[in-house]
Amino acid sequence: MSVHHDAVSADLVEGPLGPLRPRQLLLLAGAVVGCAVLFAATVGHGYLVNGLQHVPLDQVGSGAYDPKDLPAPPSLASQALGYLAIVTAPLAGFVALLVSGADVVQSVHDHRSPRQTAPAAAVVALSAVMLVGCVVLSPLATWWLD
């Protein structure tokens, strides 16, 4: 009976799901880009409309400028979408990075051609850029949450 269990566990280690299909990679990339667009359309737009680009970013994140005194308060719908963007942007980037990164590692292990590995590597790069953007723009999220 242990031989059967060893064979099953060996199948799990070798990646029973196979490489990600182009449709799956497009879905991951679309989620990352969609979350970035949602962030830009809500939080970034509110930041620019209220003229906060003239304020040092560290002072914006510290709450030195109170959003209540700004000329264009966001509507309830845009505020809810902004909160959604703040939550989903890093989450989508992290999930896409993990899934596509695992596919790239599996591609190297399976000795796939660079042409087969390139789409997953592109999603890894896109996700990494998204996560770096989340870190850099976190003061904007802090301003939005005020």
XYZ file of N, CA and C in Angstrom:
438
model
N 0.814 -1.196 0.000
C 0.000 0.000 0.000
C 0.864 1.268 0.000
N 2.038 1.225 0.562
C 2.890 2.405 0.587
C 3.404 2.756 -0.807
N 3.530 1.764 -1.688
C 3.966 2.044 -3.049
C 2.935 2.928 -3.755
N 1.680 2.634 -3.543
C 0.614 3.437 -4.150
C 0.643 4.873 -3.627
N 0.836 5.045 -2.333
C 0.881 6.385 -1.758
C 2.091 7.165 -2.256
N 3.220 6.478 -2.418
C 4.403 7.151 -2.939
C 4.182 7.618 -4.373
N 3.501 6.812 -5.172
C 3.238 7.194 -6.553
C 2.295 8.393 -6.616
N 1.304 8.424 -5.751
C 0.370 9.549 -5.728
C 1.084 10.815 -5.285
N 1.909 10.728 -4.255
C 2.608 11.914 -3.789
C 3.622 12.401 -4.810
N 4.229 11.505 -5.579
C 5.167 11.926 -6.615
C 4.439 12.686 -7.723
N 3.213 12.281 -8.049
C 2.436 12.990 -9.063
C 2.110 14.404 -8.615
N 1.837 14.592 -7.342
C 1.510 15.917 -6.833
C 2.708 16.844 -6.866
N 3.897 16.311 -6.627
C 5.105 17.123 -6.625
C 5.449 17.579 -8.032
N 5.162 16.776 -9.029
C 5.541 17.107 -10.400
C 4.566 18.057 -11.080
N 3.544 18.511 -10.414
C 2.635 19.484 -11.002
C 1.586 18.855 -11.890
N 0.534 18.313 -11.327
C -0.458 17.606 -12.127
C -1.307 18.516 -13.007
N -1.265 19.804 -12.787
C -2.129 20.702 -13.539
C -1.551 21.096 -14.889
N -0.253 20.959 -15.068
C 0.357 21.337 -16.331
C 0.554 22.834 -16.427
N 1.044 23.283 -17.584
C 1.291 24.719 -17.750
C -0.014 25.502 -17.836
N 0.077 26.767 -17.456
C -1.085 27.640 -17.579
C -1.387 27.868 -19.055
N -2.644 27.906 -19.371
C -3.070 28.158 -20.750
C -3.046 29.669 -20.998
N -2.941 30.057 -22.261
C -2.935 31.502 -22.569
C -4.170 32.222 -22.029
N -5.314 31.572 -22.047
C -6.530 32.202 -21.531
C -6.402 32.477 -20.028
N -5.799 31.564 -19.293
C -5.612 31.757 -17.854
C -4.637 32.902 -17.593
N -3.576 32.962 -18.382
C -2.611 34.050 -18.223
C -3.242 35.396 -18.577
N -4.080 35.419 -19.602
C -4.779 36.663 -19.948
C -5.733 37.081 -18.841
N -6.367 36.125 -18.211
C -7.259 36.436 -17.090
C -6.476 37.043 -15.926
N -5.324 36.473 -15.606
C -4.484 37.030 -14.538
C -4.009 38.437 -14.889
N -3.522 38.602 -16.122
C -3.039 39.919 -16.544
C -4.188 40.928 -16.577
N -5.348 40.494 -17.021
C -6.511 41.383 -17.049
C -6.938 41.822 -15.664
N -6.863 40.904 -14.700
C -7.212 41.260 -13.322
C -6.237 42.298 -12.770
N -4.964 42.121 -13.059
C -3.953 43.072 -12.575
C -4.154 44.441 -13.227
N -4.329 44.460 -14.530
C -4.524 45.728 -15.239
C -5.846 46.375 -14.826
N -6.898 45.580 -14.675
C -8.190 46.114 -14.253
C -8.128 46.765 -12.891
N -7.431 46.132 -11.967
C -7.287 46.720 -10.624
C -6.453 47.996 -10.666
N -5.439 48.028 -11.524
C -4.628 49.242 -11.662
C -5.455 50.384 -12.248
N -6.279 50.069 -13.228
C -7.139 51.093 -13.829
C -8.164 51.590 -12.813
N -8.732 50.690 -12.036
C -9.690 51.090 -11.007
C -9.027 52.000 -9.971
N -7.806 51.686 -9.582
C -7.060 52.524 -8.638
C -6.820 53.908 -9.238
N -6.385 53.935 -10.500
C -6.101 55.224 -11.145
C -7.370 56.048 -11.326
N -8.475 55.384 -11.656
C -9.727 56.101 -11.914
C -10.366 56.645 -10.644
N -10.093 56.049 -9.524
C -10.720 56.519 -8.283
C -9.729 57.294 -7.425
N -8.763 56.614 -6.888
C -7.822 57.245 -5.955
C -6.919 58.240 -6.668
N -6.335 57.825 -7.781
C -5.435 58.719 -8.515
C -6.150 59.941 -9.061
N -7.351 59.753 -9.589
C -8.132 60.868 -10.119
C -8.496 61.856 -9.007
N -8.940 61.346 -7.873
C -9.260 62.228 -6.744
C -8.046 62.992 -6.254
N -6.912 62.352 -6.286
C -5.654 62.975 -5.891
C -5.328 64.144 -6.818
N -5.476 63.922 -8.118
C -5.149 64.973 -9.087
C -6.191 66.085 -9.119
N -7.471 65.744 -9.025
C -8.539 66.747 -9.059
C -8.417 67.714 -7.893
N -8.010 67.221 -6.751
C -7.888 68.066 -5.568
C -6.546 68.775 -5.475
N -5.704 68.652 -6.493
C -4.441 69.379 -6.535
C -3.396 68.889 -5.551
N -3.512 67.674 -5.094
C -2.567 67.175 -4.104
C -1.214 66.796 -4.699
N -1.081 66.828 -6.033
C 0.217 66.541 -6.633
C 1.238 67.622 -6.306
N 0.772 68.774 -5.825
C 1.682 69.867 -5.457
C 2.153 69.744 -4.009
N 1.617 68.785 -3.289
C 1.974 68.559 -1.891
C 2.951 67.389 -1.846
N 4.024 67.485 -1.036
C 4.931 66.340 -0.924
C 4.165 65.076 -0.509
N 4.519 63.961 -1.151
C 3.789 62.711 -0.959
C 3.813 62.229 0.486
N 4.915 62.465 1.202
C 4.968 62.025 2.596
C 4.016 62.837 3.482
N 3.779 64.096 3.139
C 2.834 64.906 3.907
C 1.388 64.523 3.601
N 1.135 64.063 2.386
C -0.210 63.607 2.031
C -0.541 62.358 2.827
N 0.391 61.421 2.889
C 0.173 60.172 3.609
C 0.092 60.349 5.112
N 0.714 61.397 5.633
C 0.698 61.600 7.084
C -0.598 62.239 7.568
N -1.415 62.717 6.656
C -2.689 63.342 7.036
C -2.565 64.818 7.314
N -1.473 65.445 6.866
C -1.283 66.868 7.099
C -2.348 67.702 6.389
N -2.871 67.154 5.290
C -3.925 67.853 4.559
C -5.210 67.060 4.709
N -6.148 67.629 5.388
C -7.390 66.937 5.709
C -8.296 66.865 4.484
N -8.748 65.683 4.105
C -9.614 65.564 2.924
C -10.942 66.297 3.069
N -11.377 66.601 4.283
C -12.646 67.305 4.465
C -12.583 68.722 3.903
N -11.391 69.310 3.863
C -11.236 70.681 3.389
C -10.970 70.763 1.891
N -10.980 69.659 1.198
C -10.683 69.667 -0.225
C -11.926 70.075 -1.020
N -11.714 70.687 -2.183
C -12.845 71.227 -2.935
C -13.783 70.184 -3.555
N -13.316 68.999 -3.880
C -14.155 68.020 -4.583
C -14.252 66.726 -3.781
N -15.196 66.655 -2.831
C -15.314 65.400 -2.086
C -15.841 64.299 -2.996
N -15.335 63.082 -2.832
C -15.784 61.999 -3.705
C -17.217 61.584 -3.386
N -17.909 61.128 -4.410
C -19.269 60.630 -4.193
C -19.188 59.295 -3.457
N -20.316 58.850 -2.965
C -20.358 57.588 -2.227
C -19.936 56.419 -3.112
N -20.366 56.418 -4.370
C -20.010 55.332 -5.287
C -18.510 55.325 -5.588
N -17.948 56.502 -5.884
C -16.514 56.543 -6.178
C -15.685 56.242 -4.940
N -16.197 56.612 -3.777
C -15.483 56.291 -2.540
C -15.469 54.773 -2.312
N -16.596 54.119 -2.549
C -16.657 52.658 -2.401
C -15.750 51.974 -3.417
N -15.726 52.480 -4.662
C -14.834 51.915 -5.673
C -13.372 52.146 -5.314
N -13.076 53.281 -4.696
C -11.702 53.548 -4.250
C -11.263 52.575 -3.174
N -12.145 52.314 -2.217
C -11.819 51.317 -1.189
C -11.610 49.947 -1.815
N -12.452 49.608 -2.777
C -12.311 48.331 -3.474
C -10.970 48.264 -4.208
N -10.584 49.354 -4.849
C -9.309 49.395 -5.564
C -8.129 49.242 -4.616
N -8.203 49.875 -3.459
C -7.111 49.800 -2.488
C -6.936 48.371 -1.986
N -8.020 47.657 -1.855
C -7.951 46.278 -1.373
C -7.547 45.314 -2.483
N -8.144 45.465 -3.661
C -7.929 44.465 -4.711
C -6.623 44.632 -5.470
N -6.082 45.826 -5.566
C -4.860 46.030 -6.348
C -3.695 45.199 -5.820
N -3.335 45.307 -4.547
C -2.227 44.462 -4.088
C -2.589 42.977 -4.068
N -3.840 42.673 -3.789
C -4.258 41.278 -3.755
C -4.147 40.638 -5.136
N -4.643 41.316 -6.160
C -4.560 40.784 -7.524
C -3.103 40.650 -7.968
N -2.288 41.643 -7.651
C -0.875 41.569 -8.007
C -0.169 40.415 -7.330
N -0.479 40.201 -6.056
C 0.166 39.128 -5.307
C -0.271 37.761 -5.819
N -1.549 37.568 -6.054
C -2.048 36.281 -6.548
C -1.485 35.993 -7.940
N -1.499 36.977 -8.815
C -0.961 36.780 -10.164
C 0.529 36.485 -10.119
N 1.249 37.146 -9.218
C 2.682 36.887 -9.083
C 2.939 35.460 -8.613
N 2.177 35.007 -7.635
C 2.368 33.641 -7.141
C 2.026 32.595 -8.192
N 0.890 32.740 -8.839
C 0.439 31.729 -9.798
C 1.341 31.703 -11.029
N 1.591 32.860 -11.618
C 2.430 32.879 -12.811
C 3.894 32.589 -12.471
N 4.337 32.995 -11.291
C 5.695 32.662 -10.864
C 5.888 31.166 -10.688
N 4.891 30.503 -10.126
C 4.954 29.053 -9.993
C 4.988 28.392 -11.367
N 4.270 28.960 -12.329
C 4.288 28.413 -13.683
C 5.657 28.599 -14.329
N 6.292 29.733 -14.095
C 7.629 29.954 -14.647
C 8.628 28.968 -14.034
N 8.542 28.783 -12.729
C 9.436 27.821 -12.069
C 9.199 26.413 -12.613
N 7.933 26.051 -12.792
C 7.613 24.736 -13.346
C 8.091 24.629 -14.792
N 8.037 25.726 -15.539
C 8.519 25.731 -16.924
C 10.012 25.455 -16.988
N 10.755 26.049 -16.074
C 12.195 25.802 -16.023
C 12.457 24.343 -15.651
N 11.692 23.846 -14.703
C 11.846 22.449 -14.278
C 11.511 21.480 -15.419
N 10.492 21.810 -16.215
C 10.062 20.941 -17.316
C 10.854 21.165 -18.602
N 11.797 22.093 -18.580
C 12.635 22.420 -19.746
C 11.789 22.859 -20.944
N 10.801 23.707 -20.678
C 10.001 24.245 -21.772
C 10.807 25.296 -22.517
N 10.416 25.554 -23.717
C 11.133 26.539 -24.532
C 10.853 27.954 -23.996
N 11.754 28.883 -24.302
C 11.507 30.267 -23.875
C 10.209 30.833 -24.443
N 9.822 30.372 -25.612
C 8.566 30.840 -26.207
C 7.368 30.395 -25.375
N 7.447 29.225 -24.771
C 6.369 28.737 -23.921
C 6.380 29.413 -22.552
N 7.545 29.832 -22.106
C 7.708 30.437 -20.784
C 7.434 31.944 -20.796
N 7.601 32.588 -21.937
C 7.513 34.055 -22.025
C 6.184 34.637 -21.546
N 5.024 34.075 -21.905
C 3.781 34.702 -21.421
C 3.658 34.713 -19.898
N 4.026 33.615 -19.254
C 3.968 33.579 -17.791
C 4.990 34.542 -17.191
N 6.156 34.649 -17.805
C 7.169 35.590 -17.322
C 6.688 37.033 -17.468
N 5.948 37.313 -18.535
C 5.391 38.664 -18.718
C 4.376 38.984 -17.630
N 3.571 38.006 -17.244
C 2.602 38.231 -16.166
C 3.331 38.422 -14.837
N 4.446 37.705 -14.642
C 5.257 37.905 -13.435
C 5.771 39.342 -13.400
N 6.295 39.820 -14.519
C 6.817 41.190 -14.571
C 5.707 42.219 -14.345
N 4.559 42.015 -14.970
C 3.425 42.920 -14.789
C 2.970 42.953 -13.336
N 2.920 41.800 -12.712
C 2.508 41.715 -11.308
C 3.528 42.386 -10.397
N 4.800 42.196 -10.692
C 5.842 42.832 -9.883
C 5.764 44.354 -9.989
N 5.530 44.847 -11.197
C 5.375 46.298 -11.383
C 4.168 46.802 -10.602
N 3.085 46.026 -10.637
C 1.874 46.407 -9.900
C 2.153 46.481 -8.402
N 2.860 45.500 -7.874
C 3.148 45.499 -6.433
C 4.094 46.628 -6.041
N 5.068 46.921 -6.871
C 5.956 48.057 -6.594
C 5.150 49.354 -6.636
N 4.245 49.463 -7.598
C 3.370 50.636 -7.661
C 2.503 50.769 -6.427
N 2.032 49.640 -5.904
C 1.225 49.687 -4.674
C 2.041 50.213 -3.503
N 3.298 49.813 -3.427
C 4.152 50.286 -2.336
C 4.453 51.774 -2.505
N 4.787 52.173 -3.721
C 5.131 53.571 -3.977
C 3.926 54.483 -3.768
N 2.753 54.026 -4.182
C 1.549 54.856 -4.102
C 0.737 54.623 -2.829
N 1.300 53.935 -1.872
C 0.563 53.704 -0.624
C 0.184 54.991 0.104
N 0.970 56.095 0.006
C 0.482 57.342 0.611
C -0.826 57.828 -0.011
N -1.034 57.560 -1.303
C -2.307 57.926 -1.920
C -3.444 57.131 -1.292
N -3.194 55.860 -1.048
C -4.224 55.036 -0.406
C -4.490 55.534 1.011
N -3.450 55.957 1.700
C -3.625 56.490 3.045
C -4.468 57.752 2.996
N -4.205 58.619 2.010
C -4.992 59.840 1.861
C -6.452 59.485 1.587
N -6.674 58.503 0.725
C -8.041 58.124 0.373
C -8.790 57.569 1.568
N -8.105 56.840 2.419
C -8.758 56.218 3.568
C -9.103 57.248 4.650
N -8.508 58.439 4.602
C -8.839 59.476 5.590
C -10.212 59.900 5.420
